[in-house]
CSV table of C-alpha atoms in Angstrom, one decimal:
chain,number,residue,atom,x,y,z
M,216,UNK,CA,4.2,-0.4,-8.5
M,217,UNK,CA,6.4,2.4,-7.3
M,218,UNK,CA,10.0,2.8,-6.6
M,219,UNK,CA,11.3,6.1,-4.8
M,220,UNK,CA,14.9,6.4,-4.3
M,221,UNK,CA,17.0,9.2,-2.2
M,222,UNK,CA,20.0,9.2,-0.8
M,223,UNK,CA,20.6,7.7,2.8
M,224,UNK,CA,22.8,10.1,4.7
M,225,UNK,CA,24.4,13.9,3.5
M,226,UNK,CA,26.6,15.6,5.2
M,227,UNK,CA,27.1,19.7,5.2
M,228,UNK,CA,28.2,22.2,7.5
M,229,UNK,CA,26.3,24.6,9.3
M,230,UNK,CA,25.7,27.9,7.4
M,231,UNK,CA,25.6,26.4,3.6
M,232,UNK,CA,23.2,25.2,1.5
M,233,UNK,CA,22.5,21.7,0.7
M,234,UNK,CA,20.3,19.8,-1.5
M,235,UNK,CA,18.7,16.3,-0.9
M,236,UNK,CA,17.1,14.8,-4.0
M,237,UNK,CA,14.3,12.1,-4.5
M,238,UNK,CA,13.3,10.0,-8.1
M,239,UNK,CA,10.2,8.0,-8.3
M,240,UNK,CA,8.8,6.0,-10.5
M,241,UNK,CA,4.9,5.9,-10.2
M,242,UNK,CA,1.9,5.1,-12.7
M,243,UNK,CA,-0.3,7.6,-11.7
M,244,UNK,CA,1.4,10.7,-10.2
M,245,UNK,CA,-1.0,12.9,-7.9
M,246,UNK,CA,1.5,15.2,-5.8
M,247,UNK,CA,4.8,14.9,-3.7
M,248,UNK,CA,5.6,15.7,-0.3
M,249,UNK,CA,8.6,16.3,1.9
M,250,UNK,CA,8.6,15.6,5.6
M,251,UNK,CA,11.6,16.5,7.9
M,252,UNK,CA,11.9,13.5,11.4
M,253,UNK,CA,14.0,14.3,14.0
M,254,UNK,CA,15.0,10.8,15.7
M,255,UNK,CA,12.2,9.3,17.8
M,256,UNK,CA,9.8,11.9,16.7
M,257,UNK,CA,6.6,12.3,14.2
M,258,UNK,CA,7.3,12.8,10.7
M,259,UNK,CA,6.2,16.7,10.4
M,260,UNK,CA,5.3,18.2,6.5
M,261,UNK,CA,8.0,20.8,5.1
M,262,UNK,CA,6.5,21.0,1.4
M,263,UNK,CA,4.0,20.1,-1.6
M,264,UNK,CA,4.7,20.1,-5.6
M,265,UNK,CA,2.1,18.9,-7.9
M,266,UNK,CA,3.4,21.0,-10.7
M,267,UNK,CA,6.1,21.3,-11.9
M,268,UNK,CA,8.5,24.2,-10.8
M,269,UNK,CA,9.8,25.6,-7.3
M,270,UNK,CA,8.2,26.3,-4.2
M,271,UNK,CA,10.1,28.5,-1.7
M,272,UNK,CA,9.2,28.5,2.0
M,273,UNK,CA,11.7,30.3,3.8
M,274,UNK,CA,15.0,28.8,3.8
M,275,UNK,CA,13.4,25.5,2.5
M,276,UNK,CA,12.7,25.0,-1.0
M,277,UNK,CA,11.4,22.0,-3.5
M,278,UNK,CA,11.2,21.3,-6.8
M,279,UNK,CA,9.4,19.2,-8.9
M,280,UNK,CA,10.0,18.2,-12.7
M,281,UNK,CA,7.2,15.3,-13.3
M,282,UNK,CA,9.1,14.2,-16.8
M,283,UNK,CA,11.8,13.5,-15.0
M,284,UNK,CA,10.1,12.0,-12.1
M,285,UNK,CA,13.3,14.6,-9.8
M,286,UNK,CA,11.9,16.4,-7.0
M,287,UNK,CA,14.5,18.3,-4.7
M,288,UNK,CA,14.7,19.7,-1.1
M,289,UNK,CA,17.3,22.8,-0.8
M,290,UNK,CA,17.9,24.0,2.3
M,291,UNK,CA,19.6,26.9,2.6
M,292,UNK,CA,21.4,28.8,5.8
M,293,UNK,CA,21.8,25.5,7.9
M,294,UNK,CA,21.3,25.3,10.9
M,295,UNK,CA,21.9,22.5,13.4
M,296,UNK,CA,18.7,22.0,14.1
M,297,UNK,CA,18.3,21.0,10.7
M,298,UNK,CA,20.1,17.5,11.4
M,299,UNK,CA,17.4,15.4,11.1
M,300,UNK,CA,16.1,12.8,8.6
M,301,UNK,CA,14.4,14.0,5.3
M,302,UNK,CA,11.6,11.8,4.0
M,303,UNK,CA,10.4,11.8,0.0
M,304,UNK,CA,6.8,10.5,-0.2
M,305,UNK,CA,4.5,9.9,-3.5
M,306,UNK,CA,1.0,10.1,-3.8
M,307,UNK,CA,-0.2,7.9,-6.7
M,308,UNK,CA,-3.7,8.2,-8.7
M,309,UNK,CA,-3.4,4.0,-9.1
M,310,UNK,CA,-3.7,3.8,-4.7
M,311,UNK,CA,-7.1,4.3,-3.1
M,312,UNK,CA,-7.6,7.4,-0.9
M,313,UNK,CA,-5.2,9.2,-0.1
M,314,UNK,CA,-2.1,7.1,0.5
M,315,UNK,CA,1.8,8.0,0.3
M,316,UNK,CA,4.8,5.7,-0.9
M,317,UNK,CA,7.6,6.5,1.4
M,318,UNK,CA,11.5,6.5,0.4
M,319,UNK,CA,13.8,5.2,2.8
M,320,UNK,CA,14.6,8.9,4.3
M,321,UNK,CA,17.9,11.1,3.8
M,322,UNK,CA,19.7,11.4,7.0
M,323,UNK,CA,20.9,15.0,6.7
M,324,UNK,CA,23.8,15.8,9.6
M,325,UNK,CA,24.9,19.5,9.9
M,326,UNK,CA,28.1,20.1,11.5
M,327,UNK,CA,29.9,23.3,12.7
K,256,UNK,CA,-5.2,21.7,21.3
K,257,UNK,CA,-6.2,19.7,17.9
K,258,UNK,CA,-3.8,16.8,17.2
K,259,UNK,CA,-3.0,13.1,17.1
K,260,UNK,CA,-2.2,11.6,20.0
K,261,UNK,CA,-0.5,7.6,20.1
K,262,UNK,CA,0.1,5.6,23.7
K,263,UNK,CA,2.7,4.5,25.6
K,264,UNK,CA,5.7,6.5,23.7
K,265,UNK,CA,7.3,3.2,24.4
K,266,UNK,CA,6.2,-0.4,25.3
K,267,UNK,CA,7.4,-3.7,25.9
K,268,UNK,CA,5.7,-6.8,25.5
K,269,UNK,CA,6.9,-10.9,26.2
K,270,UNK,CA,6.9,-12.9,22.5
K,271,UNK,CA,3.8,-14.3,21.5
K,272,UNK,CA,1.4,-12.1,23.2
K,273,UNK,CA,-0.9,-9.8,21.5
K,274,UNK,CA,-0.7,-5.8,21.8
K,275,UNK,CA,-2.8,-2.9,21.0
K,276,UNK,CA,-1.4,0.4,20.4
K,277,UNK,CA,-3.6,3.2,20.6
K,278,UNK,CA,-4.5,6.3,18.1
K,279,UNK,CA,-6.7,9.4,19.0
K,280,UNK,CA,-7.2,12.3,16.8
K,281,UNK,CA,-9.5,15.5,17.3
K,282,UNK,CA,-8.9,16.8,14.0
K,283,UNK,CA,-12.1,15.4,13.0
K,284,UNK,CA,-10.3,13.7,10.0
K,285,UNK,CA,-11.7,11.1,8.2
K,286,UNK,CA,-8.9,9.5,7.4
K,287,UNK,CA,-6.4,7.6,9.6
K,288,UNK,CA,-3.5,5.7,8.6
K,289,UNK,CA,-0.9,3.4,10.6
K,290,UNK,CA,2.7,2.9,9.4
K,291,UNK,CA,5.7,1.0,10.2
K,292,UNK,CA,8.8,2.0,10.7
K,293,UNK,CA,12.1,0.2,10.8
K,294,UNK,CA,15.6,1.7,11.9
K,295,UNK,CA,17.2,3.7,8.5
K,296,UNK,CA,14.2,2.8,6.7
K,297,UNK,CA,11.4,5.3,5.6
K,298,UNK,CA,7.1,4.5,6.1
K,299,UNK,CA,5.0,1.3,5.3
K,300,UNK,CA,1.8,1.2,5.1
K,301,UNK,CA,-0.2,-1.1,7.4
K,302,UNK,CA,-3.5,-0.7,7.7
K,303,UNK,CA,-5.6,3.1,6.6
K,304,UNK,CA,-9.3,3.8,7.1
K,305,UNK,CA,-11.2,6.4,5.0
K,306,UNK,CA,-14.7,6.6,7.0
K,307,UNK,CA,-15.7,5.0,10.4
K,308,UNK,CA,-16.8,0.9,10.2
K,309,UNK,CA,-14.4,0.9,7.5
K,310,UNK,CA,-10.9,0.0,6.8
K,311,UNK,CA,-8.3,-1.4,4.0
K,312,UNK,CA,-4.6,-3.2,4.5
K,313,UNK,CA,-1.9,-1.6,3.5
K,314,UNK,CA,1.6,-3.1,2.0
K,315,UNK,CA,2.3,-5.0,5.3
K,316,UNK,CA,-1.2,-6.1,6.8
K,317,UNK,CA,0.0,-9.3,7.7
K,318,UNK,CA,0.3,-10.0,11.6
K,319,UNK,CA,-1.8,-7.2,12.0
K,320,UNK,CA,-5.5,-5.4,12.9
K,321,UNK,CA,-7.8,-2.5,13.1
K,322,UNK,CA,-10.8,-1.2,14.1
K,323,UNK,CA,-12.7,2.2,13.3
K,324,UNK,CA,-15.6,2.1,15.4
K,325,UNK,CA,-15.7,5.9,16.1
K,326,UNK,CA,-14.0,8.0,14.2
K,327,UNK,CA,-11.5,10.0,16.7
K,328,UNK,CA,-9.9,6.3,17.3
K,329,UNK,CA,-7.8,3.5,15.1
K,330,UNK,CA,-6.5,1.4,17.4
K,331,UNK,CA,-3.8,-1.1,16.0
K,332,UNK,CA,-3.4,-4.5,17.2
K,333,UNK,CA,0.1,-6.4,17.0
K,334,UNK,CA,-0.8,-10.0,17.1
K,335,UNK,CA,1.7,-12.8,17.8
K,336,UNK,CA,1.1,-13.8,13.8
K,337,UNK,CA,3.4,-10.6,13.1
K,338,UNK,CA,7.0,-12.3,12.6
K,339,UNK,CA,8.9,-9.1,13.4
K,340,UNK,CA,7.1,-7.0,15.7
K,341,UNK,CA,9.6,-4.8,17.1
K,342,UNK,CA,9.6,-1.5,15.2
K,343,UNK,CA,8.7,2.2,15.6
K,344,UNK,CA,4.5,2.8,15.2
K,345,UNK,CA,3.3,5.8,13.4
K,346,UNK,CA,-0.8,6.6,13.3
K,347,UNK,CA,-1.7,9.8,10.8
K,348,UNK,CA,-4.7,11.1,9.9
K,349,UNK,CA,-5.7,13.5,7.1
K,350,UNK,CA,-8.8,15.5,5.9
K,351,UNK,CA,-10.6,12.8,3.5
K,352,UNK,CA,-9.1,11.1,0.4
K,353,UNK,CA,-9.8,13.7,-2.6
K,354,UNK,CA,-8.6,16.9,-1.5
K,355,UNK,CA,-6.2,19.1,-3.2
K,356,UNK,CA,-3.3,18.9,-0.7
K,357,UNK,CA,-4.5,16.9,2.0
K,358,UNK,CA,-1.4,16.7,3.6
K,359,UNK,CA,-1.3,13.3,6.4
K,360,UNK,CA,-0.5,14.5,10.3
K,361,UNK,CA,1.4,12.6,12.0
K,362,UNK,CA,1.1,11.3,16.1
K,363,UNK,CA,4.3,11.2,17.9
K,364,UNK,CA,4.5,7.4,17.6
K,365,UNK,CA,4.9,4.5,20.0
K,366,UNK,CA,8.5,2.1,20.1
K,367,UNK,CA,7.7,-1.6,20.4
K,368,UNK,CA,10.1,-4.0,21.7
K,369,UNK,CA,9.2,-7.4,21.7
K,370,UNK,CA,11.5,-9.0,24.2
């Protein structure tokens, strides 16, 4: 099966950098993505690591280190429109097509 | 525009009835997903299709069905069976199974409320 585990709510003021971070635990790992939800709205996709390293995208960056089954988001210069939920999501070789495993989300709240 | 589109944003229906929720995409994606989700909780997966006439449950079929008879459209229907019905609906779609990134799109979801 396959366990993902990030934190449920971060705090951080607007303006400084903050980092939410995601472990999973899959048998066959085949790439992991980071949405951003505001409340009530679509999930929409912020990033994709398949190897191992960082990929910057503006101010939003992730990593991936597949030994350690650790992915990060870092997102830097915060704004408030950044206050939103974070979502980790694992695609695994073992599940047909193309389907994710979800964490629970990290609520991220940026304050002034 | 392309996109997904899901209606009502919101609906309500009496306990034991059945409800469909609707899913359009012009994408032309082959694949379409539906998810659950609960307040402070992240995606489930109920039900995905990878071609039209053709579909798989998720992790929480139960309660649930689908049909892929063209494939712009996966409508989702909530039967009475489904214990816990209230929750927020997401339909996705992406490109096919196999590709390198293949990244799902989400629609902007529909709110049920069982009353």
């Amino acid at each position: 099966g396959q366990n993902i585990d990030q934190p449920t709510e971060m705090t951080a003021t607007e303006g400084a950098i903050v980092q939410i971070n995601c472990t999973y635990q899959t048998s066959g790992f085949n790439g992991l993505f980071w949405y951003q939800q505001h409340a009530g709205e679509a999930p929409t996709f912020l990033s994709y690591n398949v190897l191992d390293g960082l990929e910057e995208k503006g101010r939003f960056s992730s990593f991936l280190s597949r030994s350690k089954g650790y992915s990060y988001l870092l997102l830097k210069e915060l704004q408030m429109k950044d206050s939103a939920s974070y979502l980790c999501a694992v695609r695994d070789l073992g599940r047909a097509g193309n389907m994710l495993t979800f964490g629970g989300g990290t609520r991220l709240m940026v304050k002034p | 525009d392309g996109g997904i589109t899901q209606s009502p944003k919101y609906l309500f229906r009496k306990e034991g009835q059945n409800v469909t929720l609707s899913c359009e995409q012009n994408l032309n994606h082959d694949a379409m997903y539906w998810y659950r989700q609960d307040p402070g909780q992240g995606l489930r997966l109920i039900y995905y299709s990878q071609i039209v006439n053709d579909f798989q449950k998720g992790d929480i079929a139960e309660g649930y069905s689908v049909s892929r008879e063209k494939k712009e459209s996966f409508p989702l229907t909530v039967t009475s069976a489904q214990k816990n019905p209230t929750a927020f609906y997401l339909c996705a779609s992406s490109i096919s199974g196999r590709a390198w990134l293949n990244e799902q799109f989400f629609g902007p979801g529909t709110r049920l409320t069982v009353l």
